[in-house]
Amino acid sequence: MLPTLFIFSLLIFFSSHAAALDFCVANLKGPQGPAGFSCKTPAKVTVNDFVFTALTKAGNTSNIIKAAVSPAFVAQFPGVNGLGLSIARLDLAPGGVIPMHTHPGASEILIVVQGYILAGFISSDNSVYVKTLKKGEVMVFPQGLLHFQVNAAGIPAIAFPSFSSPDPGLQILDFALFGNNLPTMLIEKTTFLDEAQIKKLKAVLGGTG
């Protein structure tokens, strides 16, 4: 009798524990740690925490790169907290480009839904993988590797990248070099670019130094 009661108690315990871990909607008012945000009180969770509608609208591509990324990461979409995934919308006007960048915290998979996008990445041994993608085609970008997307036609392009993290992180190479106060002398020595070119890029991207 006692073993049966013990097993029954364990089943109740683990069932309750599993139910508690079905989801962890982010409490965006709380602190964010390495594991994400703390959980919103279950009684305050609603269906709207699991629905995100902003990706139905095109992003504003009136900028220097003629591109817009509209994220549905944990900060915008609390329902993905702790689930190991997120998504975004990519709009590329004709001539648009997403410069070389990395996502330190996630791999990315991109599906094109309109237009043509030239996409690629560079592996850690400096091999280059480039392909022009059309509607319905998909490309994956391994975590942490430099990659890019370019509009490959004279029409607007739309894609939806998804990520293996609710908070994939982002570092754009051009802004890392020329959009801050990293001294021109150091950039010159480490990139072999000349001073005039570096100052020109800093002026375009808002850097100083």
CSV table of C-alpha atoms in Angstrom, one decimal:
chain,number,residue,atom,x,y,z
A,1,MET,CA,0.0,0.0,0.0
A,2,LEU,CA,2.8,2.4,1.0
A,3,PRO,CA,4.7,2.0,-2.3
A,4,THR,CA,1.5,2.6,-4.3
A,5,LEU,CA,0.8,5.8,-2.3
A,6,PHE,CA,4.4,6.9,-2.8
A,7,ILE,CA,4.3,6.4,-6.6
A,8,PHE,CA,0.9,8.1,-6.7
A,9,SER,CA,2.3,11.1,-4.8
A,10,LEU,CA,5.3,11.3,-7.2
A,11,LEU,CA,3.0,11.3,-10.2
A,12,ILE,CA,1.0,14.2,-8.7
A,13,PHE,CA,4.2,16.0,-7.9
A,14,PHE,CA,5.7,15.6,-11.3
A,15,SER,CA,2.4,16.4,-13.1
A,16,SER,CA,2.1,19.6,-11.1
A,17,HIS,CA,5.7,20.5,-11.8
A,18,ALA,CA,5.4,19.9,-15.5
A,19,ALA,CA,2.2,22.0,-15.7
A,20,ALA,CA,4.1,24.8,-14.0
A,21,LEU,CA,6.7,24.6,-16.7
A,22,ASP,CA,4.4,24.7,-19.7
A,23,PHE,CA,5.4,28.3,-20.3
A,24,CYS,CA,7.0,31.3,-18.6
A,25,VAL,CA,5.5,34.5,-20.1
A,26,ALA,CA,8.1,37.2,-19.4
A,27,ASN,CA,7.5,39.7,-16.7
A,28,LEU,CA,9.1,42.6,-18.6
A,29,LYS,CA,8.9,44.8,-15.4
A,30,GLY,CA,11.3,42.5,-13.7
A,31,PRO,CA,15.1,42.1,-14.2
A,32,GLN,CA,16.5,40.1,-17.1
A,33,GLY,CA,19.1,37.5,-16.3
A,34,PRO,CA,21.1,35.0,-18.4
A,35,ALA,CA,18.2,32.6,-18.4
A,36,GLY,CA,15.7,35.3,-19.5
A,37,PHE,CA,13.0,37.2,-17.6
A,38,SER,CA,11.2,36.0,-14.5
A,39,CYS,CA,7.7,34.5,-15.1
A,40,LYS,CA,4.5,36.6,-15.2
A,41,THR,CA,2.0,35.5,-12.5
A,42,PRO,CA,0.0,32.7,-14.2
A,43,ALA,CA,-3.3,34.4,-13.2
A,44,LYS,CA,-2.3,37.5,-15.2
A,45,VAL,CA,-1.4,35.5,-18.4
A,46,THR,CA,-3.8,36.0,-21.3
A,47,VAL,CA,-4.0,34.7,-24.9
A,48,ASN,CA,-2.6,38.0,-26.0
A,49,ASP,CA,0.7,37.1,-24.4
A,50,PHE,CA,1.0,34.3,-27.0
A,51,VAL,CA,-0.1,36.4,-30.0
A,52,PHE,CA,2.0,39.1,-31.8
A,53,THR,CA,0.4,41.1,-34.6
A,54,ALA,CA,3.1,43.8,-35.4
A,55,LEU,CA,4.7,41.7,-38.1
A,56,THR,CA,1.7,42.2,-40.4
A,57,LYS,CA,3.0,45.8,-41.0
A,58,ALA,CA,6.0,46.7,-43.2
A,59,GLY,CA,8.9,48.3,-41.5
A,60,ASN,CA,10.2,51.7,-42.4
A,61,THR,CA,13.0,51.4,-45.0
A,62,SER,CA,13.6,55.1,-45.3
A,63,ASN,CA,17.1,54.9,-43.9
A,64,ILE,CA,20.7,54.6,-45.0
A,65,ILE,CA,20.5,50.8,-45.5
A,66,LYS,CA,17.0,50.9,-47.1
A,67,ALA,CA,16.0,48.1,-44.8
A,68,ALA,CA,14.0,47.4,-41.7
A,69,VAL,CA,13.9,44.6,-39.2
A,70,SER,CA,10.8,44.3,-37.0
A,71,PRO,CA,11.6,42.0,-34.1
A,72,ALA,CA,9.3,39.7,-32.2
A,73,PHE,CA,11.9,38.9,-29.5
A,74,VAL,CA,11.2,38.5,-25.8
A,75,ALA,CA,11.2,42.3,-25.2
A,76,GLN,CA,8.4,42.7,-27.7
A,77,PHE,CA,6.7,39.3,-27.5
A,78,PRO,CA,6.8,38.1,-23.8
A,79,GLY,CA,5.2,34.7,-24.7
A,80,VAL,CA,8.5,33.4,-26.2
A,81,ASN,CA,10.4,33.8,-22.9
A,82,GLY,CA,12.1,30.5,-22.1
A,83,LEU,CA,10.9,28.7,-25.2
A,84,GLY,CA,14.2,28.9,-27.2
A,85,LEU,CA,12.8,30.7,-30.2
A,86,SER,CA,11.8,34.0,-31.7
A,87,ILE,CA,11.0,35.6,-35.1
A,88,ALA,CA,11.3,38.9,-37.0
A,89,ARG,CA,10.2,40.5,-40.2
A,90,LEU,CA,12.7,41.8,-42.7
A,91,ASP,CA,11.8,44.4,-45.3
A,92,LEU,CA,14.3,45.3,-48.0
A,93,ALA,CA,13.5,48.2,-50.4
A,94,PRO,CA,15.2,48.1,-53.8
A,95,GLY,CA,18.9,48.6,-53.1
A,96,GLY,CA,18.4,47.6,-49.4
A,97,VAL,CA,21.0,45.7,-47.4
A,98,ILE,CA,21.4,44.2,-44.0
A,99,PRO,CA,25.2,44.7,-43.5
A,100,MET,CA,27.5,42.0,-42.1
A,101,HIS,CA,26.4,41.1,-38.6
A,102,THR,CA,26.2,38.3,-36.1
A,103,HIS,CA,23.8,37.0,-33.6
A,104,PRO,CA,25.9,35.8,-30.6
A,105,GLY,CA,23.0,34.0,-29.0
A,106,ALA,CA,21.3,32.1,-31.7
A,107,SER,CA,21.3,30.4,-35.1
A,108,GLU,CA,18.9,31.9,-37.7
A,109,ILE,CA,16.7,30.5,-40.4
A,110,LEU,CA,15.3,32.8,-43.1
A,111,ILE,CA,12.3,32.3,-45.4
A,112,VAL,CA,11.7,34.6,-48.3
A,113,VAL,CA,8.1,35.5,-49.0
A,114,GLN,CA,8.5,38.2,-51.6
A,115,GLY,CA,11.2,39.3,-54.0
A,116,TYR,CA,14.7,38.1,-54.3
A,117,ILE,CA,17.4,38.2,-51.5
A,118,LEU,CA,21.1,37.6,-52.0
A,119,ALA,CA,22.1,36.1,-48.6
A,120,GLY,CA,25.3,34.5,-47.3
A,121,PHE,CA,27.6,33.8,-44.4
A,122,ILE,CA,31.3,33.4,-43.7
A,123,SER,CA,32.4,30.3,-41.7
A,124,SER,CA,35.2,30.4,-39.0
A,125,ASP,CA,37.6,29.1,-41.6
A,126,ASN,CA,36.7,32.0,-43.9
A,127,SER,CA,34.7,29.9,-46.4
A,128,VAL,CA,31.9,31.9,-48.0
A,129,TYR,CA,28.4,30.5,-48.7
A,130,VAL,CA,26.2,32.8,-50.9
A,131,LYS,CA,22.9,32.2,-52.6
A,132,THR,CA,20.2,34.2,-54.2
A,133,LEU,CA,16.9,33.2,-52.6
A,134,LYS,CA,13.4,33.5,-54.1
A,135,LYS,CA,9.9,33.2,-52.7
A,136,GLY,CA,9.5,30.1,-50.6
A,137,GLU,CA,13.2,29.4,-50.3
A,138,VAL,CA,15.0,29.1,-46.9
A,139,MET,CA,18.6,29.6,-45.7
A,140,VAL,CA,20.1,28.9,-42.3
A,141,PHE,CA,22.9,31.0,-40.7
A,142,PRO,CA,24.8,29.2,-37.9
A,143,GLN,CA,25.1,30.9,-34.5
A,144,GLY,CA,27.7,33.6,-34.2
A,145,LEU,CA,28.9,33.7,-37.8
A,146,LEU,CA,29.0,36.8,-39.9
A,147,HIS,CA,26.2,37.0,-42.4
A,148,PHE,CA,24.2,39.4,-44.6
A,149,GLN,CA,21.2,39.9,-46.8
A,150,VAL,CA,20.9,42.1,-49.9
A,151,ASN,CA,17.9,42.9,-52.1
A,152,ALA,CA,18.8,41.2,-55.3
A,153,ALA,CA,16.1,42.7,-57.6
A,154,GLY,CA,14.4,46.1,-58.3
A,155,ILE,CA,11.3,45.3,-56.2
A,156,PRO,CA,10.7,45.2,-52.5
A,157,ALA,CA,11.7,42.0,-50.7
A,158,ILE,CA,10.2,40.5,-47.6
A,159,ALA,CA,11.5,37.7,-45.4
A,160,PHE,CA,10.9,36.3,-42.0
A,161,PRO,CA,14.0,35.2,-40.0
A,162,SER,CA,13.5,33.0,-37.0
A,163,PHE,CA,16.0,32.4,-34.2
A,164,SER,CA,16.9,29.6,-31.8
A,165,SER,CA,16.6,32.0,-28.9
A,166,PRO,CA,14.0,34.5,-27.5
A,167,ASP,CA,16.9,37.0,-27.4
A,168,PRO,CA,19.4,36.3,-30.2
A,169,GLY,CA,21.5,39.4,-29.7
A,170,LEU,CA,22.9,41.5,-32.6
A,171,GLN,CA,26.2,43.0,-33.5
A,172,ILE,CA,26.6,44.8,-36.9
A,173,LEU,CA,30.2,44.9,-38.0
A,174,ASP,CA,30.1,48.3,-39.6
A,175,PHE,CA,28.7,50.0,-36.5
A,176,ALA,CA,31.1,48.0,-34.3
A,177,LEU,CA,34.0,49.6,-36.2
A,178,PHE,CA,32.7,53.0,-37.2
A,179,GLY,CA,29.6,53.8,-35.1
A,180,ASN,CA,31.3,54.4,-31.8
A,181,ASN,CA,34.3,56.1,-30.3
A,182,LEU,CA,36.9,53.5,-31.2
A,183,PRO,CA,40.0,55.6,-32.1
A,184,THR,CA,40.7,56.0,-35.8
A,185,MET,CA,44.3,55.1,-35.2
A,186,LEU,CA,43.4,51.7,-33.8
A,187,ILE,CA,41.0,51.0,-36.7
A,188,GLU,CA,43.6,52.0,-39.2
A,189,LYS,CA,46.2,49.6,-37.6
A,190,THR,CA,43.8,46.6,-37.2
A,191,THR,CA,41.9,46.9,-40.6
A,192,PHE,CA,44.5,48.4,-42.9
A,193,LEU,CA,42.1,51.0,-44.0
A,194,ASP,CA,43.4,54.5,-44.5
A,195,GLU,CA,42.6,57.4,-42.2
A,196,ALA,CA,40.5,59.3,-44.7
A,197,GLN,CA,38.2,56.3,-45.4
A,198,ILE,CA,37.8,55.6,-41.7
A,199,LYS,CA,36.8,59.2,-40.9
A,200,LYS,CA,34.3,59.1,-43.9
A,201,LEU,CA,32.7,56.0,-42.5
A,202,LYS,CA,32.6,57.4,-39.0
A,203,ALA,CA,30.9,60.5,-40.3
A,204,VAL,CA,28.2,58.4,-42.1
A,205,LEU,CA,27.6,56.0,-39.2
A,206,GLY,CA,27.8,58.5,-36.3
A,207,GLY,CA,31.2,57.5,-34.9
A,208,THR,CA,33.7,59.8,-33.2
A,209,GLY,CA,37.4,59.5,-32.3
